[in-house]
Amino acid sequence: MSREINKDTRLCMSLAGRPGNFGTRFHNYLYQALDLNYVYKAFTTQDIEAAVGGVRALGIRGCAVSMPFKEACIPFLDELDASATAIQSVNTIVNDEGFLRAYNTDYIAIAKLLEQYQVPKDSTFALRGNGGMAKAVTAALRDGGYSKGYIIARNQQAGEALAQAYGYKWHPEVGELAVDMVINVTPIGMAGGPDVNALAFAPDVIDRAKIVFDVVALPVETPLIIYGREHGKQVITGAEVAALQAVEQFILYTGVRPSDQQVADAAAHARS
């Protein structure tokens, strides 16, 4: 269906230090497919307070938030949903007539994927990473009832802080630990990065595990996911995380739930 922008078109946007195209292409594809009078545009800013004020003042319906603004935006919002409160980190702002409510759909996506794949609650895990996304994954694991885990981070201060905040243990490396699930929440294996061809965990660590989870979304098949598939592991991909968190944003903004096929088509379009 053809659409044209008019005075009634609702604007959604994103704020990121380094804007990408995935969200823009994903959301606009679904607006077109569902004939919704919305448009989505990515932005960056040097003034997060003014940017959030603009969302409120201009009636922008929704705003996705990426690093480095996920925590910095919080003082300028009106309310945090439980998903954002759990980790004090925001990736989605919804504007209801000037009232700004914040969510974290990364947290929601991780929780849904753990449930979807029926990951046993008694699974032990090793999570590599200590940034904002690592916080979202760790909180979802804790709140999902996964009590036996290790945060793997070379930065002892950040790693210990994350582990202690959620009741886990910190290790600088996996070493001889045997865990049921390995989770990469670092840029290792990311397209365009220096470690694009690297494995986030040593082969012997992956061999001991049953589940391989990589939150890196591009490429879809990271070295970790490829190795896991080739060695018969259950895999959960970053592409699934990216699409699920984006569709949760889409629903919050529009009140419309796309079909599974529409979501799959939008994700494929966004990655193309």
C-alpha positions as protocol buffer text, in pm:
chain_id: "A"
residue {
  index: 1
  type: MET
  ca { x: 0 y: 0 z: 0 }
}
residue {
  index: 2
  type: SER
  ca { x: 124 y: 351 z: -72 }
}
residue {
  index: 3
  type: ARG
  ca { x: 136 y: 603 z: 211 }
}
residue {
  index: 4
  type: GLU
  ca { x: 215 y: 971 z: 222 }
}
residue {
  index: 5
  type: ILE
  ca { x: 326 y: 1178 z: 518 }
}
residue {
  index: 6
  type: ASN
  ca { x: 65 y: 1428 z: 633 }
}
residue {
  index: 7
  type: LYS
  ca { x: -27 y: 1636 z: 936 }
}
residue {
  index: 8
  type: ASP
  ca { x: -164 y: 1329 z: 1114 }
}
residue {
  index: 9
  type: THR
  ca { x: 147 y: 1115 z: 1062 }
}
residue {
  index: 10
  type: ARG
  ca { x: 291 y: 1002 z: 1396 }
}
residue {
  index: 11
  type: LEU
  ca { x: 669 y: 1015 z: 1435 }
}
residue {
  index: 12
  type: CYS
  ca { x: 875 y: 752 z: 1613 }
}
residue {
  index: 13
  type: MET
  ca { x: 1250 y: 781 z: 1642 }
}
residue {
  index: 14
  type: SER
  ca { x: 1568 y: 648 z: 1794 }
}
residue {
  index: 15
  type: LEU
  ca { x: 1851 y: 812 z: 1983 }
}
residue {
  index: 16
  type: ALA
  ca { x: 2194 y: 653 z: 1964 }
}
residue {
  index: 17
  type: GLY
  ca { x: 2554 y: 756 z: 1983 }
}
residue {
  index: 18
  type: ARG
  ca { x: 2607 y: 573 z: 1653 }
}
residue {
  index: 19
  type: PRO
  ca { x: 2272 y: 544 z: 1473 }
}
residue {
  index: 20
  type: GLY
  ca { x: 2214 y: 234 z: 1262 }
}
residue {
  index: 21
  type: ASN
  ca { x: 1953 y: 129 z: 1008 }
}
residue {
  index: 22
  type: PHE
  ca { x: 1801 y: -185 z: 1162 }
}
residue {
  index: 23
  type: GLY
  ca { x: 1527 y: -9 z: 1361 }
}
residue {
  index: 24
  type: THR
  ca { x: 1449 y: 241 z: 1088 }
}
residue {
  index: 25
  type: ARG
  ca { x: 1409 y: -28 z: 823 }
}
residue {
  index: 26
  type: PHE
  ca { x: 1224 y: -268 z: 1058 }
}
residue {
  index: 27
  type: HIS
  ca { x: 963 y: -20 z: 1179 }
}
residue {
  index: 28
  type: ASN
  ca { x: 904 y: 154 z: 846 }
}
residue {
  index: 29
  type: TYR
  ca { x: 862 y: -183 z: 673 }
}
residue {
  index: 30
  type: LEU
  ca { x: 585 y: -277 z: 918 }
}
residue {
  index: 31
  type: TYR
  ca { x: 418 y: 63 z: 893 }
}
residue {
  index: 32
  type: GLN
  ca { x: 399 y: 8 z: 518 }
}
residue {
  index: 33
  type: ALA
  ca { x: 284 y: -354 z: 546 }
}
residue {
  index: 34
  type: LEU
  ca { x: 11 y: -267 z: 797 }
}
residue {
  index: 35
  type: ASP
  ca { x: -84 y: 65 z: 633 }
}
residue {
  index: 36
  type: LEU
  ca { x: -17 y: 264 z: 951 }
}
residue {
  index: 37
  type: ASN
  ca { x: 27 y: 640 z: 938 }
}
residue {
  index: 38
  type: TYR
  ca { x: 363 y: 641 z: 1113 }
}
residue {
  index: 39
  type: VAL
  ca { x: 721 y: 717 z: 1015 }
}
residue {
  index: 40
  type: TYR
  ca { x: 1045 y: 625 z: 1193 }
}
residue {
  index: 41
  type: LYS
  ca { x: 1378 y: 811 z: 1184 }
}
residue {
  index: 42
  type: ALA
  ca { x: 1712 y: 761 z: 1360 }
}
residue {
  index: 43
  type: PHE
  ca { x: 1889 y: 1052 z: 1534 }
}
residue {
  index: 44
  type: THR
  ca { x: 2186 y: 1122 z: 1755 }
}
residue {
  index: 45
  type: THR
  ca { x: 2239 y: 1407 z: 2001 }
}
residue {
  index: 46
  type: GLN
  ca { x: 2492 y: 1586 z: 2218 }
}
residue {
  index: 47
  type: ASP
  ca { x: 2219 y: 1702 z: 2459 }
}
residue {
  index: 48
  type: ILE
  ca { x: 2009 y: 1417 z: 2594 }
}
residue {
  index: 49
  type: GLU
  ca { x: 1800 y: 1642 z: 2820 }
}
residue {
  index: 50
  type: ALA
  ca { x: 1698 y: 1864 z: 2529 }
}
residue {
  index: 51
  type: ALA
  ca { x: 1637 y: 1561 z: 2306 }
}
residue {
  index: 52
  type: VAL
  ca { x: 1401 y: 1400 z: 2558 }
}
residue {
  index: 53
  type: GLY
  ca { x: 1235 y: 1738 z: 2606 }
}
residue {
  index: 54
  type: GLY
  ca { x: 1181 y: 1748 z: 2231 }
}
residue {
  index: 55
  type: VAL
  ca { x: 1014 y: 1407 z: 2238 }
}
residue {
  index: 56
  type: ARG
  ca { x: 771 y: 1542 z: 2495 }
}
residue {
  index: 57
  type: ALA
  ca { x: 718 y: 1887 z: 2343 }
}
residue {
  index: 58
  type: LEU
  ca { x: 673 y: 1773 z: 1984 }
}
residue {
  index: 59
  type: GLY
  ca { x: 442 y: 1483 z: 2060 }
}
residue {
  index: 60
  type: ILE
  ca { x: 681 y: 1222 z: 1921 }
}
residue {
  index: 61
  type: ARG
  ca { x: 504 y: 897 z: 1992 }
}
residue {
  index: 62
  type: GLY
  ca { x: 798 y: 670 z: 2065 }
}
residue {
  index: 63
  type: CYS
  ca { x: 1174 y: 684 z: 2101 }
}
residue {
  index: 64
  type: ALA
  ca { x: 1417 y: 394 z: 2103 }
}
residue {
  index: 65
  type: VAL
  ca { x: 1724 y: 460 z: 2316 }
}
residue {
  index: 66
  type: SER
  ca { x: 2069 y: 310 z: 2262 }
}
residue {
  index: 67
  type: MET
  ca { x: 2411 y: 363 z: 2415 }
}
residue {
  index: 68
  type: PRO
  ca { x: 2526 y: 597 z: 2558 }
}
residue {
  index: 69
  type: PHE
  ca { x: 2183 y: 730 z: 2658 }
}
residue {
  index: 70
  type: LYS
  ca { x: 2015 y: 430 z: 2824 }
}
residue {
  index: 71
  type: GLU
  ca { x: 2083 y: 550 z: 3178 }
}
residue {
  index: 72
  type: ALA
  ca { x: 2146 y: 919 z: 3108 }
}
residue {
  index: 73
  type: CYS
  ca { x: 1786 y: 972 z: 2990 }
}
residue {
  index: 74
  type: ILE
  ca { x: 1623 y: 845 z: 3311 }
}
residue {
  index: 75
  type: PRO
  ca { x: 1617 y: 1175 z: 3508 }
}
residue {
  index: 76
  type: PHE
  ca { x: 1408 y: 1336 z: 3233 }
}
residue {
  index: 77
  type: LEU
  ca { x: 1134 y: 1070 z: 3222 }
}
residue {
  index: 78
  type: ASP
  ca { x: 809 y: 1044 z: 3419 }
}
residue {
  index: 79
  type: GLU
  ca { x: 783 y: 673 z: 3495 }
}
residue {
  index: 80
  type: LEU
  ca { x: 979 y: 350 z: 3453 }
}
residue {
  index: 81
  type: ASP
  ca { x: 802 y: 27 z: 3367 }
}
residue {
  index: 82
  type: ALA
  ca { x: 909 y: -280 z: 3566 }
}
residue {
  index: 83
  type: SER
  ca { x: 1130 y: -391 z: 3276 }
}
residue {
  index: 84
  type: ALA
  ca { x: 1335 y: -70 z: 3303 }
}
residue {
  index: 85
  type: THR
  ca { x: 1318 y: -46 z: 3682 }
}
residue {
  index: 86
  type: ALA
  ca { x: 1470 y: -393 z: 3716 }
}
residue {
  index: 87
  type: ILE
  ca { x: 1795 y: -277 z: 3559 }
}
residue {
  index: 88
  type: GLN
  ca { x: 1775 y: 103 z: 3574 }
}
residue {
  index: 89
  type: SER
  ca { x: 1830 y: 111 z: 3200 }
}
residue {
  index: 90
  type: VAL
  ca { x: 1595 y: 231 z: 2926 }
}
residue {
  index: 91
  type: ASN
  ca { x: 1576 y: 139 z: 2560 }
}
residue {
  index: 92
  type: THR
  ca { x: 1220 y: 254 z: 2481 }
}
residue {
  index: 93
  type: ILE
  ca { x: 1023 y: 570 z: 2563 }
}
residue {
  index: 94
  type: VAL
  ca { x: 650 y: 593 z: 2497 }
}
residue {
  index: 95
  type: ASN
  ca { x: 486 y: 937 z: 2493 }
}
residue {
  index: 96
  type: ASP
  ca { x: 123 y: 943 z: 2605 }
}
residue {
  index: 97
  type: GLU
  ca { x: 13 y: 1306 z: 2560 }
}
residue {
  index: 98
  type: GLY
  ca { x: 329 y: 1441 z: 2720 }
}
residue {
  index: 99
  type: PHE
  ca { x: 372 y: 1169 z: 2984 }
}
residue {
  index: 100
  type: LEU
  ca { x: 694 y: 977 z: 2916 }
}
residue {
  index: 101
  type: ARG
  ca { x: 695 y: 615 z: 3028 }
}
residue {
  index: 102
  type: ALA
  ca { x: 1010 y: 406 z: 2980 }
}
residue {
  index: 103
  type: TYR
  ca { x: 1062 y: 37 z: 2914 }
}
residue {
  index: 104
  type: ASN
  ca { x: 1348 y: -200 z: 2842 }
}
residue {
  index: 105
  type: THR
  ca { x: 1243 y: -432 z: 2560 }
}
residue {
  index: 106
  type: ASP
  ca { x: 1589 y: -596 z: 2556 }
}
residue {
  index: 107
  type: TYR
  ca { x: 1499 y: -735 z: 2899 }
}
residue {
  index: 108
  type: ILE
  ca { x: 1154 y: -837 z: 2773 }
}
residue {
  index: 109
  type: ALA
  ca { x: 1302 y: -1006 z: 2464 }
}
residue {
  index: 110
  type: ILE
  ca { x: 1557 y: -1206 z: 2663 }
}
residue {
  index: 111
  type: ALA
  ca { x: 1292 y: -1323 z: 2910 }
}
residue {
  index: 112
  type: LYS
  ca { x: 1062 y: -1432 z: 2626 }
}
residue {
  index: 113
  type: LEU
  ca { x: 1338 y: -1620 z: 2445 }
}
residue {
  index: 114
  type: LEU
  ca { x: 1439 y: -1811 z: 2757 }
}
residue {
  index: 115
  type: GLU
  ca { x: 1075 y: -1912 z: 2797 }
}
residue {
  index: 116
  type: GLN
  ca { x: 1026 y: -1984 z: 2426 }
}
residue {
  index: 117
  type: TYR
  ca { x: 1326 y: -2217 z: 2414 }
}
residue {
  index: 118
  type: GLN
  ca { x: 1226 y: -2375 z: 2747 }
}
residue {
  index: 119
  type: VAL
  ca { x: 1573 y: -2335 z: 2892 }
}
residue {
  index: 120
  type: PRO
  ca { x: 1570 y: -2541 z: 3214 }
}
residue {
  index: 121
  type: LYS
  ca { x: 1566 y: -2326 z: 3527 }
}
residue {
  index: 122
  type: ASP
  ca { x: 1846 y: -2529 z: 3684 }
}
residue {
  index: 123
  type: SER
  ca { x: 2082 y: -2454 z: 3394 }
}
residue {
  index: 124
  type: THR
  ca { x: 2419 y: -2315 z: 3489 }
}
residue {
  index: 125
  type: PHE
  ca { x: 2553 y: -2037 z: 3268 }
}
residue {
  index: 126
  type: ALA
  ca { x: 2859 y: -1830 z: 3189 }
}
residue {
  index: 127
  type: LEU
  ca { x: 2781 y: -1480 z: 3057 }
}
residue {
  index: 128
  type: ARG
  ca { x: 3067 y: -1287 z: 2897 }
}
residue {
  index: 129
  type: GLY
  ca { x: 3022 y: -909 z: 2917 }
}
residue {
  index: 130
  type: ASN
  ca { x: 2956 y: -628 z: 3165 }
}
residue {
  index: 131
  type: GLY
  ca { x: 2785 y: -345 z: 2972 }
}
residue {
  index: 132
  type: GLY
  ca { x: 2427 y: -223 z: 2952 }
}
residue {
  index: 133
  type: MET
  ca { x: 2303 y: -517 z: 2747 }
}
residue {
  index: 134
  type: ALA
  ca { x: 2478 y: -757 z: 2985 }
}
residue {
  index: 135
  type: LYS
  ca { x: 2279 y: -597 z: 3266 }
}
residue {
  index: 136
  type: ALA
  ca { x: 1953 y: -660 z: 3076 }
}
residue {
  index: 137
  type: VAL
  ca { x: 2041 y: -1025 z: 3009 }
}
residue {
  index: 138
  type: THR
  ca { x: 2162 y: -1085 z: 3366 }
}
residue {
  index: 139
  type: ALA
  ca { x: 1847 y: -931 z: 3516 }
}
residue {
  index: 140
  type: ALA
  ca { x: 1624 y: -1141 z: 3289 }
}
residue {
  index: 141
  type: LEU
  ca { x: 1812 y: -1455 z: 3393 }
}
residue {
  index: 142
  type: ARG
  ca { x: 1781 y: -1373 z: 3763 }
}
residue {
  index: 143
  type: ASP
  ca { x: 1414 y: -1281 z: 3740 }
}
residue {
  index: 144
  type: GLY
  ca { x: 1353 y: -1595 z: 3534 }
}
residue {
  index: 145
  type: GLY
  ca { x: 1477 y: -1812 z: 3819 }
}
residue {
  index: 146
  type: TYR
  ca { x: 1825 y: -1898 z: 3689 }
}
residue {
  index: 147
  type: SER
  ca { x: 2028 y: -1893 z: 4011 }
}
residue {
  index: 148
  type: LYS
  ca { x: 2354 y: -2063 z: 3908 }
}
residue {
  index: 149
  type: GLY
  ca { x: 2563 y: -1836 z: 3693 }
}
residue {
  index: 150
  type: TYR
  ca { x: 2898 y: -1671 z: 3636 }
}
residue {
  index: 151
  type: ILE
  ca { x: 2976 y: -1327 z: 3495 }
}
residue {
  index: 152
  type: ILE
  ca { x: 3292 y: -1350 z: 3285 }
}
residue {
  index: 153
  type: ALA
  ca { x: 3469 y: -1014 z: 3253 }
}
residue {
  index: 154
  type: ARG
  ca { x: 3832 y: -911 z: 3244 }
}
residue {
  index: 155
  type: ASN
  ca { x: 3744 y: -582 z: 3413 }
}
residue {
  index: 156
  type: GLN
  ca { x: 3723 y: -700 z: 3773 }
}
residue {
  index: 157
  type: GLN
  ca { x: 3550 y: -392 z: 3910 }
}
residue {
  index: 158
  type: ALA
  ca { x: 3272 y: -393 z: 3648 }
}
residue {
  index: 159
  type: GLY
  ca { x: 3240 y: -772 z: 3645 }
}
residue {
  index: 160
  type: GLU
  ca { x: 3217 y: -805 z: 4022 }
}
residue {
  index: 161
  type: ALA
  ca { x: 2968 y: -518 z: 4043 }
}
residue {
  index: 162
  type: LEU
  ca { x: 2737 y: -682 z: 3788 }
}
residue {
  index: 163
  type: ALA
  ca { x: 2770 y: -1026 z: 3948 }
}
residue {
  index: 164
  type: GLN
  ca { x: 2705 y: -898 z: 4301 }
}
residue {
  index: 165
  type: ALA
  ca { x: 2408 y: -686 z: 4191 }
}
residue {
  index: 166
  type: TYR
  ca { x: 2226 y: -995 z: 4066 }
}
residue {
  index: 167
  type: GLY
  ca { x: 2354 y: -1265 z: 4298 }
}
residue {
  index: 168
  type: TYR
  ca { x: 2607 y: -1435 z: 4073 }
}
residue {
  index: 169
  type: LYS
  ca { x: 2983 y: -1501 z: 4084 }
}
residue {
  index: 170
  type: TRP
  ca { x: 3253 y: -1322 z: 3886 }
}
residue {
  index: 171
  type: HIS
  ca { x: 3542 y: -1486 z: 3703 }
}
residue {
  index: 172
  type: PRO
  ca { x: 3796 y: -1320 z: 3471 }
}
residue {
  index: 173
  type: GLU
  ca { x: 3781 y: -1626 z: 3242 }
}
residue {
  index: 174
  type: VAL
  ca { x: 3573 y: -1942 z: 3219 }
}
residue {
  index: 175
  type: GLY
  ca { x: 3875 y: -2165 z: 3270 }
}
residue {
  index: 176
  type: GLU
  ca { x: 3773 y: -2513 z: 3376 }
}
residue {
  index: 177
  type: LEU
  ca { x: 3416 y: -2419 z: 3465 }
}
residue {
  index: 178
  type: ALA
  ca { x: 3157 y: -2653 z: 3316 }
}
residue {
  index: 179
  type: VAL
  ca { x: 2827 y: -2477 z: 3239 }
}
residue {
  index: 180
  type: ASP
  ca { x: 2508 y: -2570 z: 3056 }
}
residue {
  index: 181
  type: MET
  ca { x: 2477 y: -2240 z: 2867 }
}
residue {
  index: 182
  type: VAL
  ca { x: 2729 y: -1992 z: 2731 }
}
residue {
  index: 183
  type: ILE
  ca { x: 2609 y: -1637 z: 2658 }
}
residue {
  index: 184
  type: ASN
  ca { x: 2804 y: -1376 z: 2466 }
}
residue {
  index: 185
  type: VAL
  ca { x: 2710 y: -1017 z: 2542 }
}
residue {
  index: 186
  type: THR
  ca { x: 3023 y: -854 z: 2397 }
}
residue {
  index: 187
  type: PRO
  ca { x: 3111 y: -727 z: 2046 }
}
residue {
  index: 188
  type: ILE
  ca { x: 3315 y: -1042 z: 1980 }
}
residue {
  index: 189
  type: GLY
  ca { x: 3197 y: -1180 z: 1644 }
}
residue {
  index: 190
  type: MET
  ca { x: 3023 y: -856 z: 1541 }
}
residue {
  index: 191
  type: ALA
  ca { x: 3036 y: -754 z: 1175 }
}
residue {
  index: 192
  type: GLY
  ca { x: 3272 y: -464 z: 1118 }
}
residue {
  index: 193
  type: GLY
  ca { x: 3452 y: -512 z: 1448 }
}
residue {
  index: 194
  type: PRO
  ca { x: 3810 y: -620 z: 1512 }
}
residue {
  index: 195
  type: ASP
  ca { x: 3699 y: -961 z: 1646 }
}
residue {
  index: 196
  type: VAL
  ca { x: 3454 y: -1048 z: 1367 }
}
residue {
  index: 197
  type: ASN
  ca { x: 3608 y: -1394 z: 1318 }
}
residue {
  index: 198
  type: ALA
  ca { x: 3669 y: -1472 z: 1685 }
}
residue {
  index: 199
  type: LEU
  ca { x: 3486 y: -1710 z: 1918 }
}
residue {
  index: 200
  type: ALA
  ca { x: 3358 y: -1552 z: 2238 }
}
residue {
  index: 201
  type: PHE
  ca { x: 3435 y: -1874 z: 2427 }
}
residue {
  index: 202
  type: ALA
  ca { x: 3706 y: -2134 z: 2384 }
}
residue {
  index: 203
  type: PRO
  ca { x: 3597 y: -2443 z: 2188 }
}
residue {
  index: 204
  type: ASP
  ca { x: 3635 y: -2672 z: 2491 }
}
residue {
  index: 205
  type: VAL
  ca { x: 3402 y: -2446 z: 2694 }
}
residue {
  index: 206
  type: ILE
  ca { x: 3138 y: -2458 z: 2418 }
}
residue {
  index: 207
  type: ASP
  ca { x: 3183 y: -2835 z: 2386 }
}
residue {
  index: 208
  type: ARG
  ca { x: 3091 y: -2877 z: 2754 }
}
residue {
  index: 209
  type: ALA
  ca { x: 2775 y: -2666 z: 2716 }
}
residue {
  index: 210
  type: LYS
  ca { x: 2431 y: -2759 z: 2586 }
}
residue {
  index: 211
  type: ILE
  ca { x: 2306 y: -2413 z: 2483 }
}
residue {
  index: 212
  type: VAL
  ca { x: 2482 y: -2136 z: 2293 }
}
residue {
  index: 213
  type: PHE
  ca { x: 2334 y: -1784 z: 2315 }
}
residue {
  index: 214
  type: ASP
  ca { x: 2489 y: -1491 z: 2127 }
}
residue {
  index: 215
  type: VAL
  ca { x: 2326 y: -1146 z: 2148 }
}
residue {
  index: 216
  type: VAL
  ca { x: 2532 y: -1015 z: 1854 }
}
residue {
  index: 217
  type: ALA
  ca { x: 2274 y: -953 z: 1579 }
}
residue {
  index: 218
  type: LEU
  ca { x: 2502 y: -892 z: 1279 }
}
residue {
  index: 219
  type: PRO
  ca { x: 2600 y: -1117 z: 1123 }
}
residue {
  index: 220
  type: VAL
  ca { x: 2304 y: -1345 z: 1192 }
}
residue {
  index: 221
  type: GLU
  ca { x: 2539 y: -1644 z: 1201 }
}
residue {
  index: 222
  type: THR
  ca { x: 2827 y: -1535 z: 1425 }
}
residue {
  index: 223
  type: PRO
  ca { x: 3131 y: -1761 z: 1472 }
}
residue {
  index: 224
  type: LEU
  ca { x: 2986 y: -1867 z: 1808 }
}
residue {
  index: 225
  type: ILE
  ca { x: 2648 y: -1957 z: 1658 }
}
residue {
  index: 226
  type: ILE
  ca { x: 2811 y: -2140 z: 1366 }
}
residue {
  index: 227
  type: TYR
  ca { x: 3031 y: -2343 z: 1601 }
}
residue {
  index: 228
  type: GLY
  ca { x: 2734 y: -2422 z: 1823 }
}
residue {
  index: 229
  type: ARG
  ca { x: 2521 y: -2542 z: 1532 }
}
residue {
  index: 230
  type: GLU
  ca { x: 2801 y: -2753 z: 1390 }
}
residue {
  index: 231
  type: HIS
  ca { x: 2847 y: -2923 z: 1726 }
}
residue {
  index: 232
  type: GLY
  ca { x: 2480 y: -2998 z: 1789 }
}
residue {
  index: 233
  type: LYS
  ca { x: 2408 y: -2731 z: 2048 }
}
residue {
  index: 234
  type: GLN
  ca { x: 2077 y: -2555 z: 2093 }
}
residue {
  index: 235
  type: VAL
  ca { x: 2136 y: -2200 z: 1970 }
}
residue {
  index: 236
  type: ILE
  ca { x: 1966 y: -1867 z: 2044 }
}
residue {
  index: 237
  type: THR
  ca { x: 2074 y: -1585 z: 1815 }
}
residue {
  index: 238
  type: GLY
  ca { x: 2115 y: -1212 z: 1847 }
}
residue {
  index: 239
  type: ALA
  ca { x: 1901 y: -1170 z: 1538 }
}
residue {
  index: 240
  type: GLU
  ca { x: 1612 y: -1319 z: 1737 }
}
residue {
  index: 241
  type: VAL
  ca { x: 1681 y: -1075 z: 2022 }
}
residue {
  index: 242
  type: ALA
  ca { x: 1694 y: -776 z: 1786 }
}
residue {
  index: 243
  type: ALA
  ca { x: 1370 y: -865 z: 1610 }
}
residue {
  index: 244
  type: LEU
  ca { x: 1180 y: -948 z: 1929 }
}
residue {
  index: 245
  type: GLN
  ca { x: 1283 y: -633 z: 2114 }
}
residue {
  index: 246
  type: ALA
  ca { x: 1199 y: -424 z: 1806 }
}
residue {
  index: 247
  type: VAL
  ca { x: 853 y: -577 z: 1768 }
}
residue {
  index: 248
  type: GLU
  ca { x: 786 y: -516 z: 2139 }
}
residue {
  index: 249
  type: GLN
  ca { x: 870 y: -150 z: 2074 }
}
residue {
  index: 250
  type: PHE
  ca { x: 645 y: -150 z: 1768 }
}
residue {
  index: 251
  type: ILE
  ca { x: 352 y: -280 z: 1974 }
}
residue {
  index: 252
  type: LEU
  ca { x: 411 y: -23 z: 2248 }
}
residue {
  index: 253
  type: TYR
  ca { x: 412 y: 259 z: 1990 }
}
residue {
  index: 254
  type: THR
  ca { x: 121 y: 151 z: 1772 }
}
residue {
  index: 255
  type: GLY
  ca { x: -92 y: -89 z: 1977 }
}
residue {
  index: 256
  type: VAL
  ca { x: -80 y: -328 z: 1678 }
}
residue {
  index: 257
  type: ARG
  ca { x: 75 y: -675 z: 1696 }
}
residue {
  index: 258
  type: PRO
  ca { x: 213 y: -791 z: 1358 }
}
residue {
  index: 259
  type: SER
  ca { x: 192 y: -1154 z: 1255 }
}
residue {
  index: 260
  type: ASP
  ca { x: 495 y: -1379 z: 1300 }
}
residue {
  index: 261
  type: GLN
  ca { x: 545 y: -1379 z: 923 }
}
residue {
  index: 262
  type: GLN
  ca { x: 532 y: -1000 z: 907 }
}
residue {
  index: 263
  type: VAL
  ca { x: 792 y: -977 z: 1185 }
}
residue {
  index: 264
  type: ALA
  ca { x: 1016 y: -1227 z: 1004 }
}
residue {
  index: 265
  type: ASP
  ca { x: 981 y: -1034 z: 679 }
}
residue {
  index: 266
  type: ALA
  ca { x: 1056 y: -702 z: 852 }
}
residue {
  index: 267
  type: ALA
  ca { x: 1364 y: -845 z: 1022 }
}
residue {
  index: 268
  type: ALA
  ca { x: 1494 y: -988 z: 695 }
}
residue {
  index: 269
  type: HIS
  ca { x: 1435 y: -654 z: 525 }
}
residue {
  index: 270
  type: ALA
  ca { x: 1611 y: -468 z: 807 }
}
residue {
  index: 271
  type: ARG
  ca { x: 1919 y: -691 z: 777 }
}
residue {
  index: 272
  type: SER
  ca { x: 1935 y: -680 z: 396 }
}
